[in-house]
Amino acid sequence: DIRLTQSPSFLSASVGDRVTITCRASQGINTFLAWYQQKPGKAPKLLIYAASTLHSGVPSRFSGSGSGTDFTLTISGLQPEDFATYFCQQLNSYSYTFGQGTKLEIK
Amino acid sequence: EVQLVQSGAEVKKPGESLKISCRGSGYTFVTKWIAWVRQMPGKGLEWMGIIYPRDSDTRYSPSFQGRVTISAAKSTSTAFLQLNNLRASDTAMYYCARQDIFFFNDNTYYSWDSWGQGTMVTVSS
């Protein structure tokens, strides 16, 4: 199974900051990677797919990059509603593992 | 508007079975795979399995193979997740999600673009 490791697991930041979350795959996955945001008590929401394509309706302050084994999610200019937990997911031929999550908290 | 609506919370005893549902609307249900995801309290997301409602082609995560059964009813645009021989460690939120597909540069990309609201399952004696 392909494993995804996110870093950091916890991140403290302020409104207006630029933050980056990293997701590393245990083997190459091309750009078959998505990012999700989850708030407490709510279902995850799709942010980015194919490593860098912004899902419809997602603010442009979110961006993704990477291919192969190393990927990043960047939020430029944090807003109060961005404080949540973020997960990466690899989607490759009926294999859909998630990273362990990164909790983004207000400093 | 695409919507996935899941059945309500369940409380079960160890050893019992459970079947929860996920009804899709706002799109042609049979044309998109539906996945099931487990989230234990305070933990991350775990893929359980996925079904293509048009022909009921189903794939399971190795971690859940043999313990769960996923099915779909085309007539009611509903997918189901069945868990047998429940144990306390099955206490979790269960989500369904729709898989969308996107073609680019000779590659096929997937994303889980719509999710149900979740079904909380509590297993306790």
PDB file of C-alpha atoms in Angstrom:
ATOM      1  CA  ASP A   1       0.000   0.000   0.000  1.00  0.00           C
ATOM      2  CA  ILE A   2       1.096   3.541  -0.704  1.00  0.00           C
ATOM      3  CA  ARG A   3       1.567   5.550   2.486  1.00  0.00           C
ATOM      4  CA  LEU A   4       1.183   9.301   2.737  1.00  0.00           C
ATOM      5  CA  THR A   5       2.988  11.249   5.434  1.00  0.00           C
ATOM      6  CA  GLN A   6       1.940  14.831   6.130  1.00  0.00           C
ATOM      7  CA  SER A   7       4.015  17.416   7.919  1.00  0.00           C
ATOM      8  CA  PRO A   8       3.605  19.093  10.197  1.00  0.00           C
ATOM      9  CA  SER A   9       0.838  17.341  12.145  1.00  0.00           C
ATOM     10  CA  PHE A  10       0.006  20.593  13.927  1.00  0.00           C
ATOM     11  CA  LEU A  11       0.521  24.122  12.713  1.00  0.00           C
ATOM     12  CA  SER A  12      -0.124  27.368  14.537  1.00  0.00           C
ATOM     13  CA  ALA A  13      -0.504  30.528  12.475  1.00  0.00           C
ATOM     14  CA  SER A  14      -2.145  33.952  12.429  1.00  0.00           C
ATOM     15  CA  VAL A  15      -4.715  35.521  10.128  1.00  0.00           C
ATOM     16  CA  GLY A  16      -2.916  36.837   7.068  1.00  0.00           C
ATOM     17  CA  ASP A  17      -0.021  34.372   7.259  1.00  0.00           C
ATOM     18  CA  ARG A  18       1.146  32.170   4.414  1.00  0.00           C
ATOM     19  CA  VAL A  19       1.350  28.503   5.383  1.00  0.00           C
ATOM     20  CA  THR A  20       2.565  25.383   3.631  1.00  0.00           C
ATOM     21  CA  ILE A  21       1.645  21.776   4.374  1.00  0.00           C
ATOM     22  CA  THR A  22       3.671  18.934   2.908  1.00  0.00           C
ATOM     23  CA  CYS A  23       2.527  15.460   1.859  1.00  0.00           C
ATOM     24  CA  ARG A  24       5.085  12.794   0.986  1.00  0.00           C
ATOM     25  CA  ALA A  25       4.161   9.509  -0.724  1.00  0.00           C
ATOM     26  CA  SER A  26       6.019   6.255  -0.071  1.00  0.00           C
ATOM     27  CA  GLN A  27       6.280   5.716  -3.828  1.00  0.00           C
ATOM     28  CA  GLY A  28       5.674   7.823  -6.906  1.00  0.00           C
ATOM     29  CA  ILE A  29       2.046   8.698  -7.636  1.00  0.00           C
ATOM     30  CA  ASN A  30       2.476  11.056 -10.596  1.00  0.00           C
ATOM     31  CA  THR A  31      -0.003  13.851  -9.774  1.00  0.00           C
ATOM     32  CA  PHE A  32      -2.797  11.607  -8.511  1.00  0.00           C
ATOM     33  CA  LEU A  33      -3.228  13.595  -5.323  1.00  0.00           C
ATOM     34  CA  ALA A  34      -6.055  15.588  -3.763  1.00  0.00           C
ATOM     35  CA  TRP A  35      -6.347  17.878  -0.755  1.00  0.00           C
ATOM     36  CA  TYR A  36      -9.341  18.195   1.559  1.00  0.00           C
ATOM     37  CA  GLN A  37     -10.348  20.543   4.356  1.00  0.00           C
ATOM     38  CA  GLN A  38     -12.344  19.304   7.322  1.00  0.00           C
ATOM     39  CA  LYS A  39     -13.897  21.369  10.091  1.00  0.00           C
ATOM     40  CA  PRO A  40     -15.066  19.857  13.401  1.00  0.00           C
ATOM     41  CA  GLY A  41     -18.290  17.901  13.058  1.00  0.00           C
ATOM     42  CA  LYS A  42     -18.391  18.350   9.291  1.00  0.00           C
ATOM     43  CA  ALA A  43     -17.613  16.207   6.273  1.00  0.00           C
ATOM     44  CA  PRO A  44     -14.382  16.840   4.381  1.00  0.00           C
ATOM     45  CA  LYS A  45     -14.494  19.285   1.471  1.00  0.00           C
ATOM     46  CA  LEU A  46     -12.453  18.940  -1.697  1.00  0.00           C
ATOM     47  CA  LEU A  47      -9.968  21.762  -2.260  1.00  0.00           C
ATOM     48  CA  ILE A  48      -7.551  20.560  -4.926  1.00  0.00           C
ATOM     49  CA  TYR A  49      -7.269  17.554  -7.220  1.00  0.00           C
ATOM     50  CA  ALA A  50      -4.653  16.358  -9.704  1.00  0.00           C
ATOM     51  CA  ALA A  51      -2.135  17.909  -7.299  1.00  0.00           C
ATOM     52  CA  SER A  52      -2.686  21.491  -8.470  1.00  0.00           C
ATOM     53  CA  THR A  53      -6.203  21.957  -9.910  1.00  0.00           C
ATOM     54  CA  LEU A  54      -8.459  24.099  -7.756  1.00  0.00           C
ATOM     55  CA  HIS A  55     -11.923  22.637  -7.230  1.00  0.00           C
ATOM     56  CA  SER A  56     -14.828  24.832  -8.285  1.00  0.00           C
ATOM     57  CA  GLY A  57     -15.687  27.492  -5.716  1.00  0.00           C
ATOM     58  CA  VAL A  58     -12.475  27.157  -3.708  1.00  0.00           C
ATOM     59  CA  PRO A  59     -10.782  30.520  -3.045  1.00  0.00           C
ATOM     60  CA  SER A  60      -7.642  31.245  -5.044  1.00  0.00           C
ATOM     61  CA  ARG A  61      -5.570  31.694  -1.866  1.00  0.00           C
ATOM     62  CA  PHE A  62      -5.377  27.889  -1.856  1.00  0.00           C
ATOM     63  CA  SER A  63      -2.831  26.319  -4.195  1.00  0.00           C
ATOM     64  CA  GLY A  64      -1.207  22.940  -4.647  1.00  0.00           C
ATOM     65  CA  SER A  65       1.951  21.735  -6.287  1.00  0.00           C
ATOM     66  CA  GLY A  66       4.175  18.706  -6.679  1.00  0.00           C
ATOM     67  CA  SER A  67       4.440  15.417  -8.496  1.00  0.00           C
ATOM     68  CA  GLY A  68       5.948  12.000  -7.887  1.00  0.00           C
ATOM     69  CA  THR A  69       6.430  11.729  -4.130  1.00  0.00           C
ATOM     70  CA  ASP A  70       6.448  15.297  -2.803  1.00  0.00           C
ATOM     71  CA  PHE A  71       3.465  17.619  -2.693  1.00  0.00           C
ATOM     72  CA  THR A  72       2.524  20.868  -1.005  1.00  0.00           C
ATOM     73  CA  LEU A  73      -0.643  22.731  -0.124  1.00  0.00           C
ATOM     74  CA  THR A  74      -0.163  26.464   0.351  1.00  0.00           C
ATOM     75  CA  ILE A  75      -2.629  28.925   1.798  1.00  0.00           C
ATOM     76  CA  SER A  76      -1.677  32.534   1.051  1.00  0.00           C
ATOM     77  CA  GLY A  77      -3.248  35.040   3.383  1.00  0.00           C
ATOM     78  CA  LEU A  78      -4.976  32.912   6.007  1.00  0.00           C
ATOM     79  CA  GLN A  79      -8.588  33.780   6.733  1.00  0.00           C
ATOM     80  CA  PRO A  80     -10.436  32.946   9.967  1.00  0.00           C
ATOM     81  CA  GLU A  81     -12.474  30.276   8.165  1.00  0.00           C
ATOM     82  CA  ASP A  82      -9.299  28.437   7.086  1.00  0.00           C
ATOM     83  CA  PHE A  83      -8.509  27.126  10.548  1.00  0.00           C
ATOM     84  CA  ALA A  84      -9.323  23.448  10.132  1.00  0.00           C
ATOM     85  CA  THR A  85      -7.704  20.075   9.524  1.00  0.00           C
ATOM     86  CA  TYR A  86      -6.255  19.304   6.097  1.00  0.00           C
ATOM     87  CA  PHE A  87      -5.794  15.866   4.545  1.00  0.00           C
ATOM     88  CA  CYS A  88      -4.002  14.745   1.417  1.00  0.00           C
ATOM     89  CA  GLN A  89      -5.227  11.670  -0.466  1.00  0.00           C
ATOM     90  CA  GLN A  90      -3.733   9.612  -3.242  1.00  0.00           C
ATOM     91  CA  LEU A  91      -6.161   8.308  -5.873  1.00  0.00           C
ATOM     92  CA  ASN A  92      -4.464   5.747  -8.050  1.00  0.00           C
ATOM     93  CA  SER A  93      -6.169   2.681  -9.470  1.00  0.00           C
ATOM     94  CA  TYR A  94      -8.538   1.699  -6.658  1.00  0.00           C
ATOM     95  CA  SER A  95      -6.076   2.733  -3.978  1.00  0.00           C
ATOM     96  CA  TYR A  96      -7.173   5.740  -1.972  1.00  0.00           C
ATOM     97  CA  THR A  97      -5.074   6.234   1.130  1.00  0.00           C
ATOM     98  CA  PHE A  98      -5.104   9.464   3.142  1.00  0.00           C
ATOM     99  CA  GLY A  99      -2.417  11.295   5.002  1.00  0.00           C
ATOM    100  CA  GLN A 100      -2.808  11.477   8.775  1.00  0.00           C
ATOM    101  CA  GLY A 101      -3.922  15.110   8.685  1.00  0.00           C
ATOM    102  CA  THR A 102      -2.560  18.536   9.609  1.00  0.00           C
ATOM    103  CA  LYS A 103      -4.450  20.582  12.156  1.00  0.00           C
ATOM    104  CA  LEU A 104      -4.135  24.302  11.512  1.00  0.00           C
ATOM    105  CA  GLU A 105      -4.796  26.352  14.627  1.00  0.00           C
ATOM    106  CA  ILE A 106      -4.972  30.029  15.393  1.00  0.00           C
ATOM    107  CA  LYS A 107      -1.864  31.404  17.070  1.00  0.00           C
TER     108      LYS A 107
ATOM    109  CA  GLU B   1     -27.100  20.566  -6.942  1.00  0.00           C
ATOM    110  CA  VAL B   2     -25.317  17.314  -6.179  1.00  0.00           C
ATOM    111  CA  GLN B   3     -26.281  15.929  -2.782  1.00  0.00           C
ATOM    112  CA  LEU B   4     -25.501  12.784  -0.838  1.00  0.00           C
ATOM    113  CA  VAL B   5     -27.811  12.228   2.125  1.00  0.00           C
ATOM    114  CA  GLN B   6     -26.950   9.538   4.639  1.00  0.00           C
ATOM    115  CA  SER B   7     -29.148   7.657   7.066  1.00  0.00           C
ATOM    116  CA  GLY B   8     -29.274   8.621  10.714  1.00  0.00           C
ATOM    117  CA  ALA B   9     -27.135   7.766  13.707  1.00  0.00           C
ATOM    118  CA  GLU B  10     -27.066   4.195  14.941  1.00  0.00           C
ATOM    119  CA  VAL B  11     -26.429   2.608  18.331  1.00  0.00           C
ATOM    120  CA  LYS B  12     -25.593  -1.090  18.236  1.00  0.00           C
ATOM    121  CA  LYS B  13     -24.344  -3.833  20.550  1.00  0.00           C
ATOM    122  CA  PRO B  14     -21.196  -5.857  19.946  1.00  0.00           C
ATOM    123  CA  GLY B  15     -21.839  -8.754  17.592  1.00  0.00           C
ATOM    124  CA  GLU B  16     -24.761  -7.072  15.840  1.00  0.00           C
ATOM    125  CA  SER B  17     -24.877  -6.045  12.177  1.00  0.00           C
ATOM    126  CA  LEU B  18     -25.413  -2.637  10.669  1.00  0.00           C
ATOM    127  CA  LYS B  19     -26.488  -1.288   7.289  1.00  0.00           C
ATOM    128  CA  ILE B  20     -26.320   2.428   6.546  1.00  0.00           C
ATOM    129  CA  SER B  21     -27.376   4.222   3.400  1.00  0.00           C
ATOM    130  CA  CYS B  22     -26.314   7.084   1.163  1.00  0.00           C
ATOM    131  CA  ARG B  23     -28.843   8.520  -1.320  1.00  0.00           C
ATOM    132  CA  GLY B  24     -27.574  10.558  -4.238  1.00  0.00           C
ATOM    133  CA  SER B  25     -29.446  13.295  -6.054  1.00  0.00           C
ATOM    134  CA  GLY B  26     -28.761  16.079  -8.523  1.00  0.00           C
ATOM    135  CA  TYR B  27     -26.826  13.879 -10.944  1.00  0.00           C
ATOM    136  CA  THR B  28     -27.078  10.549 -12.750  1.00  0.00           C
ATOM    137  CA  PHE B  29     -26.381   8.242  -9.831  1.00  0.00           C
ATOM    138  CA  VAL B  30     -25.267   5.185 -11.785  1.00  0.00           C
ATOM    139  CA  THR B  31     -22.461   7.017 -13.598  1.00  0.00           C
ATOM    140  CA  LYS B  32     -20.270   7.897 -10.594  1.00  0.00           C
ATOM    141  CA  TRP B  33     -18.455   5.633  -8.153  1.00  0.00           C
ATOM    142  CA  ILE B  34     -19.473   6.001  -4.493  1.00  0.00           C
ATOM    143  CA  ALA B  35     -16.854   5.495  -1.783  1.00  0.00           C
ATOM    144  CA  TRP B  36     -17.191   4.841   1.940  1.00  0.00           C
ATOM    145  CA  VAL B  37     -14.838   6.317   4.508  1.00  0.00           C
ATOM    146  CA  ARG B  38     -14.424   5.669   8.233  1.00  0.00           C
ATOM    147  CA  GLN B  39     -13.321   8.295  10.727  1.00  0.00           C
ATOM    148  CA  MET B  40     -12.816   7.098  14.278  1.00  0.00           C
ATOM    149  CA  PRO B  41     -13.232   9.723  17.007  1.00  0.00           C
ATOM    150  CA  GLY B  42     -10.441  12.273  16.806  1.00  0.00           C
ATOM    151  CA  LYS B  43      -8.665  10.338  14.063  1.00  0.00           C
ATOM    152  CA  GLY B  44      -8.012  10.515  10.343  1.00  0.00           C
ATOM    153  CA  LEU B  45      -9.835   9.265   7.271  1.00  0.00           C
ATOM    154  CA  GLU B  46      -9.750   5.619   6.167  1.00  0.00           C
ATOM    155  CA  TRP B  47     -10.988   4.411   2.812  1.00  0.00           C
ATOM    156  CA  MET B  48     -13.196   1.309   3.185  1.00  0.00           C
ATOM    157  CA  GLY B  49     -14.428   0.509  -0.290  1.00  0.00           C
ATOM    158  CA  ILE B  50     -15.995   1.869  -3.458  1.00  0.00           C
ATOM    159  CA  ILE B  51     -18.816   0.822  -5.772  1.00  0.00           C
ATOM    160  CA  TYR B  52     -19.873   1.663  -9.315  1.00  0.00           C
ATOM    161  CA  PRO B  53     -23.678   1.635  -9.148  1.00  0.00           C
ATOM    162  CA  ARG B  54     -24.222   0.977 -12.857  1.00  0.00           C
ATOM    163  CA  ASP B  55     -22.891  -2.586 -12.619  1.00  0.00           C
ATOM    164  CA  SER B  56     -22.130  -2.917  -8.878  1.00  0.00           C
ATOM    165  CA  ASP B  57     -18.409  -3.369  -9.529  1.00  0.00           C
ATOM    166  CA  THR B  58     -16.990  -3.102  -6.005  1.00  0.00           C
ATOM    167  CA  ARG B  59     -13.455  -2.764  -4.624  1.00  0.00           C
ATOM    168  CA  TYR B  60     -12.486  -3.016  -0.981  1.00  0.00           C
ATOM    169  CA  SER B  61      -9.578  -1.700   1.004  1.00  0.00           C
ATOM    170  CA  PRO B  62      -7.442  -4.623   2.235  1.00  0.00           C
ATOM    171  CA  SER B  63      -7.961  -3.256   5.752  1.00  0.00           C
ATOM    172  CA  PHE B  64     -11.706  -3.854   5.531  1.00  0.00           C
ATOM    173  CA  GLN B  65     -12.001  -6.775   3.086  1.00  0.00           C
ATOM    174  CA  GLY B  66     -14.155  -9.510   4.581  1.00  0.00           C
ATOM    175  CA  ARG B  67     -15.774  -7.333   7.253  1.00  0.00           C
ATOM    176  CA  VAL B  68     -17.824  -5.009   5.111  1.00  0.00           C
ATOM    177  CA  THR B  69     -20.209  -5.324   2.201  1.00  0.00           C
ATOM    178  CA  ILE B  70     -20.977  -2.428  -0.111  1.00  0.00           C
ATOM    179  CA  SER B  71     -23.991  -2.501  -2.388  1.00  0.00           C
ATOM    180  CA  ALA B  72     -26.184  -0.175  -4.412  1.00  0.00           C
ATOM    181  CA  ALA B  73     -29.812   0.069  -5.510  1.00  0.00           C
ATOM    182  CA  LYS B  74     -30.102   1.808  -8.865  1.00  0.00           C
ATOM    183  CA  SER B  75     -33.864   2.216  -8.560  1.00  0.00           C
ATOM    184  CA  THR B  76     -33.514   4.432  -5.490  1.00  0.00           C
ATOM    185  CA  SER B  77     -30.088   5.993  -6.236  1.00  0.00           C
ATOM    186  CA  THR B  78     -28.816   4.628  -2.934  1.00  0.00           C
ATOM    187  CA  ALA B  79     -25.569   3.052  -1.854  1.00  0.00           C
ATOM    188  CA  PHE B  80     -25.249   0.920   1.264  1.00  0.00           C
ATOM    189  CA  LEU B  81     -22.516  -0.031   3.701  1.00  0.00           C
ATOM    190  CA  GLN B  82     -22.991  -3.170   5.769  1.00  0.00           C
ATOM    191  CA  LEU B  83     -20.780  -4.096   8.707  1.00  0.00           C
ATOM    192  CA  ASN B  84     -21.107  -7.440  10.432  1.00  0.00           C
ATOM    193  CA  ASN B  85     -20.056  -8.662  13.861  1.00  0.00           C
ATOM    194  CA  LEU B  86     -19.682  -5.157  15.215  1.00  0.00           C
ATOM    195  CA  ARG B  87     -17.131  -4.401  17.898  1.00  0.00           C
ATOM    196  CA  ALA B  88     -16.469  -1.352  20.039  1.00  0.00           C
ATOM    197  CA  SER B  89     -13.663  -0.286  17.721  1.00  0.00           C
ATOM    198  CA  ASP B  90     -16.226   0.187  14.926  1.00  0.00           C
ATOM    199  CA  THR B  91     -17.500   3.239  16.790  1.00  0.00           C
ATOM    200  CA  ALA B  92     -16.904   5.978  14.259  1.00  0.00           C
ATOM    201  CA  MET B  93     -18.362   8.439  11.815  1.00  0.00           C
ATOM    202  CA  TYR B  94     -18.947   6.899   8.396  1.00  0.00           C
ATOM    203  CA  TYR B  95     -19.052   9.041   5.260  1.00  0.00           C
ATOM    204  CA  CYS B  96     -19.978   8.339   1.676  1.00  0.00           C
ATOM    205  CA  ALA B  97     -18.387  10.353  -1.106  1.00  0.00           C
ATOM    206  CA  ARG B  98     -18.910  10.669  -4.848  1.00  0.00           C
ATOM    207  CA  GLN B  99     -15.942  10.090  -7.106  1.00  0.00           C
ATOM    208  CA  ASP B 100     -15.666  12.417 -10.072  1.00  0.00           C
ATOM    209  CA  ILE B 101     -13.380  11.797 -13.027  1.00  0.00           C
ATOM    210  CA  PHE B 102     -11.261  14.128 -15.134  1.00  0.00           C
ATOM    211  CA  PHE B 103      -9.130  13.416 -18.192  1.00  0.00           C
ATOM    212  CA  PHE B 104      -5.977  15.405 -18.947  1.00  0.00           C
ATOM    213  CA  ASN B 105      -2.724  14.671 -20.766  1.00  0.00           C
ATOM    214  CA  ASP B 106      -3.561  10.990 -21.287  1.00  0.00           C
ATOM    215  CA  ASN B 107      -4.112  10.581 -17.563  1.00  0.00           C
ATOM    216  CA  THR B 108      -7.315   9.860 -15.675  1.00  0.00           C
ATOM    217  CA  TYR B 109      -7.715  11.854 -12.492  1.00  0.00           C
ATOM    218  CA  TYR B 110     -10.170  11.256  -9.693  1.00  0.00           C
ATOM    219  CA  SER B 111     -11.490  13.377  -6.884  1.00  0.00           C
ATOM    220  CA  TRP B 112     -14.108  12.914  -4.214  1.00  0.00           C
ATOM    221  CA  ASP B 113     -16.054  16.071  -4.879  1.00  0.00           C
ATOM    222  CA  SER B 114     -19.245  15.604  -2.869  1.00  0.00           C
ATOM    223  CA  TRP B 115     -19.662  14.016   0.537  1.00  0.00           C
ATOM    224  CA  GLY B 116     -22.567  12.883   2.656  1.00  0.00           C
ATOM    225  CA  GLN B 117     -23.126  14.516   6.024  1.00  0.00           C
ATOM    226  CA  GLY B 118     -21.881  11.433   7.859  1.00  0.00           C
ATOM    227  CA  THR B 119     -23.524   8.706   9.939  1.00  0.00           C
ATOM    228  CA  MET B 120     -22.355   8.280  13.516  1.00  0.00           C
ATOM    229  CA  VAL B 121     -22.223   4.649  14.618  1.00  0.00           C
ATOM    230  CA  THR B 122     -21.803   3.799  18.294  1.00  0.00           C
ATOM    231  CA  VAL B 123     -21.112   0.225  19.349  1.00  0.00           C
ATOM    232  CA  SER B 124     -21.499  -0.348  23.059  1.00  0.00           C
ATOM    233  CA  SER B 125     -22.762  -3.039  25.344  1.00  0.00           C
TER     234      SER B 125
END
